[in-house]
């Protein structure tokens, strides 16, 4: 029996290796773009605990943000890997990242709709960025488009963009006055360049700001009039001691709110016409193999 199990293990490991190396164009993932600034990248659990004032993450990952074999992320080097917190660590690499809404969103979607399928998160958020930096032609915009297009080419389908930005635009009145126009232009340009004119965009309305014009930016966000743009209001969610970033429980709550809005917005979130090809990552296969070995022993 031990010899047979060894053969099974070796065969499945060989199969797993081929899957990990094969062209991901054969796979089907529900692509969710994550973009904006620090509250999308995630600062939940990040605080200045040291004497030197260096931000550190407490490492606390709540159950709603734990890894899931059905959730992947596009890494900084454009490879699909298992998604785990902090999911923006290699994207917003110059900052200390913690818990954001992305994993809580994905887990909530799968919990509420077990037949949803594989989730492919495409993290693009960078902390401290102004909306002017997300305009077409700028580095952040072009990087977002590049990463989203790569995700699509690897066999996925765009399902939504989760957008949380604006805290930096509350500092100067000129940015406030230009905010709504810039936001519309950004959304329209992005949909055009991704060739996804109906891409659902779920915009988080500010819970905080760095300047005195937070309410004015919130008003501009709430008054955005574009098709398939849904607002999810974060006002009132608990903040870290810095008064700017959402706490870990707040990010979990926001992820659940976004999932509710996403599933409610989609008229038919399931692709009922056909079943997508099954994408089984190698680490999931290995886990199943070891479970088999333990069961037979």
mmCIF file of C-alpha atoms in Angstrom:
data_model
loop_
_atom_site.group_PDB
_atom_site.id
_atom_site.type_symbol
_atom_site.label_atom_id
_atom_site.label_comp_id
_atom_site.label_asym_id
_atom_site.label_seq_id
_atom_site.Cartn_x
_atom_site.Cartn_y
_atom_site.Cartn_z
ATOM 1 C CA UNK A 1 0.000 0.000 0.000
ATOM 2 C CA UNK A 2 2.831 2.382 0.845
ATOM 3 C CA UNK A 3 4.456 1.702 -2.552
ATOM 4 C CA UNK A 4 1.204 2.441 -4.387
ATOM 5 C CA UNK A 5 0.698 5.674 -2.459
ATOM 6 C CA UNK A 6 4.227 6.736 -3.334
ATOM 7 C CA UNK A 7 3.503 6.173 -7.038
ATOM 8 C CA UNK A 8 0.276 8.166 -6.791
ATOM 9 C CA UNK A 9 2.110 10.963 -5.002
ATOM 10 C CA UNK A 10 4.864 11.130 -7.617
ATOM 11 C CA UNK A 11 2.375 11.081 -10.505
ATOM 12 C CA UNK A 12 0.281 13.843 -9.050
ATOM 13 C CA UNK A 13 3.309 15.943 -8.192
ATOM 14 C CA UNK A 14 4.487 15.648 -11.792
ATOM 15 C CA UNK A 15 1.036 16.679 -12.977
ATOM 16 C CA UNK A 16 1.061 19.593 -10.533
ATOM 17 C CA UNK A 17 4.404 20.806 -11.864
ATOM 18 C CA UNK A 18 3.089 20.816 -15.422
ATOM 19 C CA UNK A 19 0.059 22.801 -14.323
ATOM 20 C CA UNK A 20 2.214 25.381 -12.554
ATOM 21 C CA UNK A 21 4.315 25.854 -15.691
ATOM 22 C CA UNK A 22 1.640 25.643 -18.360
ATOM 23 C CA UNK A 23 0.250 28.653 -20.176
ATOM 24 C CA UNK A 24 -2.432 30.176 -17.996
ATOM 25 C CA UNK A 25 -4.306 31.243 -21.148
ATOM 26 C CA UNK A 26 -6.346 28.053 -20.728
ATOM 27 C CA UNK A 27 -7.677 29.148 -17.359
ATOM 28 C CA UNK A 28 -10.778 31.169 -16.493
ATOM 29 C CA UNK A 29 -10.686 33.615 -13.605
ATOM 30 C CA UNK A 30 -13.131 36.288 -12.489
ATOM 31 C CA UNK A 31 -10.854 39.335 -12.602
ATOM 32 C CA UNK A 32 -11.283 41.985 -9.902
ATOM 33 C CA UNK A 33 -9.066 45.069 -10.212
ATOM 34 C CA UNK A 34 -8.056 46.755 -6.931
ATOM 35 C CA UNK A 35 -6.954 50.368 -7.379
ATOM 36 C CA UNK A 36 -6.634 53.634 -5.495
ATOM 37 C CA UNK A 37 -4.422 54.646 -2.605
ATOM 38 C CA UNK A 38 -3.504 53.463 0.881
ATOM 39 C CA UNK A 39 -6.918 52.386 2.164
ATOM 40 C CA UNK A 40 -7.284 50.096 -0.840
ATOM 41 C CA UNK A 41 -3.703 48.847 -0.563
ATOM 42 C CA UNK A 42 -4.440 48.234 3.119
ATOM 43 C CA UNK A 43 -3.155 49.776 6.319
ATOM 44 C CA UNK A 44 -5.284 47.759 8.721
ATOM 45 C CA UNK A 45 -3.111 46.781 11.689
ATOM 46 C CA UNK A 46 -0.287 49.141 10.688
ATOM 47 C CA UNK A 47 0.966 51.499 13.385
ATOM 48 C CA UNK A 48 4.118 53.222 14.618
ATOM 49 C CA UNK A 49 5.054 50.900 17.458
ATOM 50 C CA UNK A 50 8.776 51.521 17.506
ATOM 51 C CA UNK A 51 10.733 54.340 19.158
ATOM 52 C CA UNK A 52 11.995 55.374 15.731
ATOM 53 C CA UNK A 53 8.424 55.751 14.449
ATOM 54 C CA UNK A 54 8.762 53.122 11.719
ATOM 55 C CA UNK A 55 5.338 51.751 10.719
ATOM 56 C CA UNK A 56 4.931 48.033 11.353
ATOM 57 C CA UNK A 57 2.086 45.613 10.654
ATOM 58 C CA UNK A 58 0.800 43.573 13.577
ATOM 59 C CA UNK A 59 0.464 40.459 11.403
ATOM 60 C CA UNK A 60 -3.135 39.815 12.470
ATOM 61 C CA UNK A 61 -5.117 38.191 9.639
ATOM 62 C CA UNK A 62 -8.802 37.749 10.547
ATOM 63 C CA UNK A 63 -10.721 34.660 9.357
ATOM 64 C CA UNK A 64 -12.441 36.676 6.614
ATOM 65 C CA UNK A 65 -9.034 37.473 5.061
ATOM 66 C CA UNK A 66 -7.403 34.063 5.229
ATOM 67 C CA UNK A 67 -6.038 32.426 2.051
ATOM 68 C CA UNK A 68 -8.518 30.477 -0.020
ATOM 69 C CA UNK A 69 -7.626 27.961 -2.775
ATOM 70 C CA UNK A 70 -10.137 29.747 -5.021
ATOM 71 C CA UNK A 71 -8.522 33.188 -4.678
ATOM 72 C CA UNK A 72 -5.425 34.261 -6.609
ATOM 73 C CA UNK A 73 -3.618 37.505 -7.186
ATOM 74 C CA UNK A 74 -1.489 38.841 -10.015
ATOM 75 C CA UNK A 75 1.923 39.453 -8.462
ATOM 76 C CA UNK A 76 4.241 42.346 -9.248
ATOM 77 C CA UNK A 77 6.103 40.147 -11.730
ATOM 78 C CA UNK A 78 2.847 39.279 -13.543
ATOM 79 C CA UNK A 79 2.405 35.734 -12.228
ATOM 80 C CA UNK A 80 -0.752 34.249 -10.728
ATOM 81 C CA UNK A 81 -0.036 33.210 -7.150
ATOM 82 C CA UNK A 82 -2.077 32.294 -4.116
ATOM 83 C CA UNK A 83 -3.534 35.486 -2.635
ATOM 84 C CA UNK A 84 -2.593 36.171 0.958
ATOM 85 C CA UNK A 85 -2.355 39.250 3.138
ATOM 86 C CA UNK A 86 -0.942 41.771 2.722
ATOM 87 C CA UNK A 87 -1.896 41.378 -0.942
ATOM 88 C CA UNK A 88 -0.385 44.734 -1.945
ATOM 89 C CA UNK A 89 2.978 44.068 -0.265
ATOM 90 C CA UNK A 90 4.807 43.664 -3.583
ATOM 91 C CA UNK A 91 2.834 46.410 -5.355
ATOM 92 C CA UNK A 92 2.840 49.284 -2.847
ATOM 93 C CA UNK A 93 6.330 48.115 -1.961
ATOM 94 C CA UNK A 94 7.684 51.404 -0.584
ATOM 95 C CA UNK A 95 5.097 51.459 2.192
ATOM 96 C CA UNK A 96 4.167 49.164 5.070
ATOM 97 C CA UNK A 97 1.052 47.265 4.042
ATOM 98 C CA UNK A 98 -1.539 45.577 6.210
ATOM 99 C CA UNK A 99 -5.127 44.472 5.761
ATOM 100 C CA UNK A 100 -7.166 45.959 2.923
ATOM 101 C CA UNK A 101 -10.656 45.154 1.613
ATOM 102 C CA UNK A 102 -9.602 42.861 -1.256
ATOM 103 C CA UNK A 103 -9.334 39.495 0.494
ATOM 104 C CA UNK A 104 -12.395 40.138 2.659
ATOM 105 C CA UNK A 105 -14.308 41.023 -0.522
ATOM 106 C CA UNK A 106 -13.224 37.880 -2.373
ATOM 107 C CA UNK A 107 -13.938 35.555 0.549
ATOM 108 C CA UNK A 108 -17.330 37.182 1.108
ATOM 109 C CA UNK A 109 -18.270 36.757 -2.566
ATOM 110 C CA UNK A 110 -17.337 33.062 -2.472
ATOM 111 C CA UNK A 111 -19.126 32.576 0.838
ATOM 112 C CA UNK A 112 -22.332 34.150 -0.455
ATOM 113 C CA UNK A 113 -22.083 32.557 -3.889
ATOM 114 C CA UNK A 114 -20.153 29.245 -3.691
ATOM 115 C CA UNK A 115 -20.616 28.714 -7.443
ATOM 116 C CA UNK A 116 -18.987 32.013 -8.390
ATOM 117 C CA UNK A 117 -15.755 30.357 -9.480
ATOM 118 C CA UNK A 118 -12.127 31.401 -9.250
ATOM 119 C CA UNK A 119 -11.291 34.942 -8.190
ATOM 120 C CA UNK A 120 -8.287 36.691 -9.720
ATOM 121 C CA UNK A 121 -7.373 39.843 -7.796
ATOM 122 C CA UNK A 122 -5.252 42.409 -9.644
ATOM 123 C CA UNK A 123 -3.777 44.740 -6.985
ATOM 124 C CA UNK A 124 -2.713 48.153 -8.322
ATOM 125 C CA UNK A 125 -3.202 50.586 -5.424
ATOM 126 C CA UNK A 126 -0.397 52.912 -4.319
ATOM 127 C CA UNK A 127 -0.552 54.870 -1.073
ATOM 128 C CA UNK A 128 -0.463 58.664 -0.984
ATOM 129 C CA UNK A 129 -1.413 59.157 -4.638
ATOM 130 C CA UNK A 130 -3.403 62.058 -6.027
ATOM 131 C CA UNK A 131 -6.125 61.529 -8.639
ATOM 132 C CA UNK A 132 -4.039 63.560 -11.102
ATOM 133 C CA UNK A 133 -1.465 60.736 -10.951
ATOM 134 C CA UNK A 134 -4.082 58.236 -12.151
ATOM 135 C CA UNK A 135 -4.808 60.089 -15.392
ATOM 136 C CA UNK A 136 -4.157 58.492 -18.787
ATOM 137 C CA UNK A 137 -0.488 58.719 -19.767
ATOM 138 C CA UNK A 138 0.784 58.681 -16.191
ATOM 139 C CA UNK A 139 2.766 55.796 -14.728
ATOM 140 C CA UNK A 140 0.026 54.589 -12.365
ATOM 141 C CA UNK A 141 -2.610 54.578 -15.090
ATOM 142 C CA UNK A 142 -0.416 52.794 -17.605
ATOM 143 C CA UNK A 143 0.675 50.230 -15.013
ATOM 144 C CA UNK A 144 -2.950 49.546 -14.104
ATOM 145 C CA UNK A 145 -3.869 49.019 -17.764
ATOM 146 C CA UNK A 146 -0.835 46.801 -18.339
ATOM 147 C CA UNK A 147 -1.613 44.585 -15.360
ATOM 148 C CA UNK A 148 -5.321 44.352 -16.179
ATOM 149 C CA UNK A 149 -4.587 43.425 -19.801
ATOM 150 C CA UNK A 150 -2.112 40.769 -18.686
ATOM 151 C CA UNK A 151 -4.768 39.281 -16.411
ATOM 152 C CA UNK A 152 -7.212 39.159 -19.305
ATOM 153 C CA UNK A 153 -4.685 37.561 -21.653
ATOM 154 C CA UNK A 154 -4.056 34.823 -19.103
ATOM 155 C CA UNK A 155 -7.585 33.591 -19.564
ATOM 156 C CA UNK A 156 -9.745 35.693 -17.278
ATOM 157 C CA UNK A 157 -12.770 37.930 -17.684
ATOM 158 C CA UNK A 158 -13.199 41.400 -16.167
ATOM 159 C CA UNK A 159 -15.865 41.420 -13.468
ATOM 160 C CA UNK A 160 -15.274 44.708 -11.647
ATOM 161 C CA UNK A 161 -12.882 47.328 -10.380
ATOM 162 C CA UNK A 162 -12.879 48.251 -6.695
ATOM 163 C CA UNK A 163 -11.704 51.852 -6.397
ATOM 164 C CA UNK A 164 -10.827 53.652 -3.147
ATOM 165 C CA UNK A 165 -9.017 56.974 -3.559
ATOM 166 C CA UNK A 166 -9.330 60.639 -2.684
ATOM 167 C CA UNK A 167 -7.787 61.243 0.738
ATOM 168 C CA UNK A 168 -4.840 63.100 -0.802
ATOM 169 C CA UNK A 169 -7.160 65.267 -2.908
ATOM 170 C CA UNK A 170 -8.704 66.795 0.227
ATOM 171 C CA UNK A 171 -5.627 68.963 0.859
ATOM 172 C CA UNK A 172 -5.804 71.586 -1.895
ATOM 173 C CA UNK A 173 -8.922 73.361 -3.111
ATOM 174 C CA UNK A 174 -7.797 73.157 -6.746
ATOM 175 C CA UNK A 175 -7.726 69.365 -6.566
ATOM 176 C CA UNK A 176 -11.226 69.396 -5.079
ATOM 177 C CA UNK A 177 -12.536 71.584 -7.902
ATOM 178 C CA UNK A 178 -11.009 69.311 -10.537
ATOM 179 C CA UNK A 179 -11.821 66.043 -8.811
ATOM 180 C CA UNK A 180 -15.110 65.083 -10.441
ATOM 181 C CA UNK A 181 -13.893 65.875 -13.956
ATOM 182 C CA UNK A 182 -10.686 63.922 -13.414
ATOM 183 C CA UNK A 183 -12.622 60.998 -11.982
ATOM 184 C CA UNK A 184 -15.008 60.784 -14.934
ATOM 185 C CA UNK A 185 -12.125 61.028 -17.376
ATOM 186 C CA UNK A 186 -10.198 58.309 -15.537
ATOM 187 C CA UNK A 187 -13.138 55.894 -15.514
ATOM 188 C CA UNK A 188 -13.981 56.547 -19.167
ATOM 189 C CA UNK A 189 -10.374 56.247 -20.356
ATOM 190 C CA UNK A 190 -9.859 53.042 -18.401
ATOM 191 C CA UNK A 191 -12.964 51.383 -19.787
ATOM 192 C CA UNK A 192 -11.948 52.423 -23.283
ATOM 193 C CA UNK A 193 -8.371 51.143 -22.999
ATOM 194 C CA UNK A 194 -9.509 47.864 -21.452
ATOM 195 C CA UNK A 195 -12.164 47.545 -24.172
ATOM 196 C CA UNK A 196 -14.695 47.044 -21.398
ATOM 197 C CA UNK A 197 -17.218 49.899 -21.802
ATOM 198 C CA UNK A 198 -19.587 48.389 -19.240
ATOM 199 C CA UNK A 199 -16.965 47.490 -16.636
ATOM 200 C CA UNK A 200 -18.673 47.717 -13.226
ATOM 201 C CA UNK A 201 -16.816 50.109 -10.931
ATOM 202 C CA UNK A 202 -17.449 50.069 -7.194
ATOM 203 C CA UNK A 203 -16.215 53.324 -5.727
ATOM 204 C CA UNK A 204 -15.616 53.616 -1.997
ATOM 205 C CA UNK A 205 -16.745 57.029 -0.810
ATOM 206 C CA UNK A 206 -14.233 58.525 1.611
ATOM 207 C CA UNK A 207 -14.246 57.782 5.318
ATOM 208 C CA UNK A 208 -11.423 60.248 6.003
ATOM 209 C CA UNK A 209 -9.055 62.706 4.389
ATOM 210 C CA UNK A 210 -5.667 64.319 4.783
ATOM 211 C CA UNK A 211 -6.975 67.872 4.442
ATOM 212 C CA UNK A 212 -9.966 70.035 5.274
ATOM 213 C CA UNK A 213 -11.933 69.325 2.086
ATOM 214 C CA UNK A 214 -13.033 65.764 2.847
ATOM 215 C CA UNK A 215 -16.738 66.531 2.599
ATOM 216 C CA UNK A 216 -16.248 68.325 -0.720
ATOM 217 C CA UNK A 217 -14.452 65.315 -2.228
ATOM 218 C CA UNK A 218 -17.133 63.011 -0.836
ATOM 219 C CA UNK A 219 -19.774 65.152 -2.521
ATOM 220 C CA UNK A 220 -17.929 64.951 -5.842
ATOM 221 C CA UNK A 221 -17.751 61.174 -5.516
ATOM 222 C CA UNK A 222 -21.411 60.806 -4.606
ATOM 223 C CA UNK A 223 -22.490 62.965 -7.535
ATOM 224 C CA UNK A 224 -20.562 60.995 -10.146
ATOM 225 C CA UNK A 225 -23.036 60.204 -12.927
ATOM 226 C CA UNK A 226 -21.703 57.380 -15.045
ATOM 227 C CA UNK A 227 -23.334 54.064 -15.925
ATOM 228 C CA UNK A 228 -22.258 51.035 -13.923
ATOM 229 C CA UNK A 229 -20.554 53.076 -11.203
ATOM 230 C CA UNK A 230 -21.798 52.141 -7.752
ATOM 231 C CA UNK A 231 -20.909 53.995 -4.556
ATOM 232 C CA UNK A 232 -20.153 52.199 -1.295
ATOM 233 C CA UNK A 233 -19.954 54.704 1.554
ATOM 234 C CA UNK A 234 -17.194 54.092 4.105
ATOM 235 C CA UNK A 235 -18.152 57.028 6.338
ATOM 236 C CA UNK A 236 -18.338 56.000 9.972
ATOM 237 C CA UNK A 237 -16.095 52.954 9.714
ATOM 238 C CA UNK A 238 -13.478 52.787 12.522
ATOM 239 C CA UNK A 239 -10.110 54.415 11.842
ATOM 240 C CA UNK A 240 -6.602 53.709 13.081
ATOM 241 C CA UNK A 241 -5.140 56.189 15.627
ATOM 242 C CA UNK A 242 -3.805 58.253 12.708
ATOM 243 C CA UNK A 243 -7.399 59.225 11.900
ATOM 244 C CA UNK A 244 -6.832 58.400 8.230
ATOM 245 C CA UNK A 245 -6.654 54.659 7.679
ATOM 246 C CA UNK A 246 -9.307 52.027 8.263
ATOM 247 C CA UNK A 247 -8.703 49.495 11.023
ATOM 248 C CA UNK A 248 -8.576 45.787 10.277
ATOM 249 C CA UNK A 249 -12.209 45.207 11.416
ATOM 250 C CA UNK A 250 -13.260 48.200 9.299
ATOM 251 C CA UNK A 251 -11.543 46.732 6.240
ATOM 252 C CA UNK A 252 -13.307 43.412 6.823
ATOM 253 C CA UNK A 253 -16.619 45.256 7.038
ATOM 254 C CA UNK A 254 -15.838 47.248 3.898
ATOM 255 C CA UNK A 255 -14.943 44.080 2.000
ATOM 256 C CA UNK A 256 -18.306 42.608 2.966
ATOM 257 C CA UNK A 257 -20.110 45.810 1.922
ATOM 258 C CA UNK A 258 -18.360 45.742 -1.457
ATOM 259 C CA UNK A 259 -19.230 42.069 -1.928
ATOM 260 C CA UNK A 260 -22.880 42.783 -1.171
ATOM 261 C CA UNK A 261 -22.921 45.665 -3.648
ATOM 262 C CA UNK A 262 -21.137 43.561 -6.271
ATOM 263 C CA UNK A 263 -23.465 40.574 -6.028
ATOM 264 C CA UNK A 264 -26.538 42.766 -5.850
ATOM 265 C CA UNK A 265 -25.425 44.814 -8.843
ATOM 266 C CA UNK A 266 -24.720 41.826 -11.080
ATOM 267 C CA UNK A 267 -27.973 40.780 -12.813
ATOM 268 C CA UNK A 268 -26.535 37.300 -13.319
ATOM 269 C CA UNK A 269 -23.142 36.761 -11.658
ATOM 270 C CA UNK A 270 -23.026 33.144 -12.752
ATOM 271 C CA UNK A 271 -22.034 32.110 -16.251
ATOM 272 C CA UNK A 272 -24.814 29.542 -16.642
ATOM 273 C CA UNK A 273 -24.258 28.790 -20.320
ATOM 274 C CA UNK A 274 -21.131 26.742 -19.757
ATOM 275 C CA UNK A 275 -18.771 25.663 -17.042
ATOM 276 C CA UNK A 276 -15.338 27.313 -17.179
ATOM 277 C CA UNK A 277 -12.228 25.148 -17.419
ATOM 278 C CA UNK A 278 -11.056 24.040 -14.006
ATOM 279 C CA UNK A 279 -7.921 25.800 -12.774
ATOM 280 C CA UNK A 280 -6.316 23.685 -10.043
ATOM 281 C CA UNK A 281 -3.146 25.293 -8.678
ATOM 282 C CA UNK A 282 -0.258 23.030 -7.815
ATOM 283 C CA UNK A 283 -0.269 23.863 -4.124
ATOM 284 C CA UNK A 284 -3.938 22.821 -3.919
ATOM 285 C CA UNK A 285 -3.155 19.460 -5.584
ATOM 286 C CA UNK A 286 -0.249 18.824 -3.218
ATOM 287 C CA UNK A 287 -2.484 19.534 -0.219
ATOM 288 C CA UNK A 288 -5.055 17.046 -1.521
ATOM 289 C CA UNK A 289 -2.354 14.414 -2.076
ATOM 290 C CA UNK A 290 -1.080 14.672 1.489
ATOM 291 C CA UNK A 291 -4.666 14.389 2.717
ATOM 292 C CA UNK A 292 -4.990 11.145 0.725
ATOM 293 C CA UNK A 293 -1.755 9.790 2.196
ATOM 294 C CA UNK A 294 -2.902 10.540 5.738
ATOM 295 C CA UNK A 295 -6.322 8.984 5.085
ATOM 296 C CA UNK A 296 -4.872 5.720 3.745
ATOM 297 C CA UNK A 297 -2.164 5.369 6.380
#
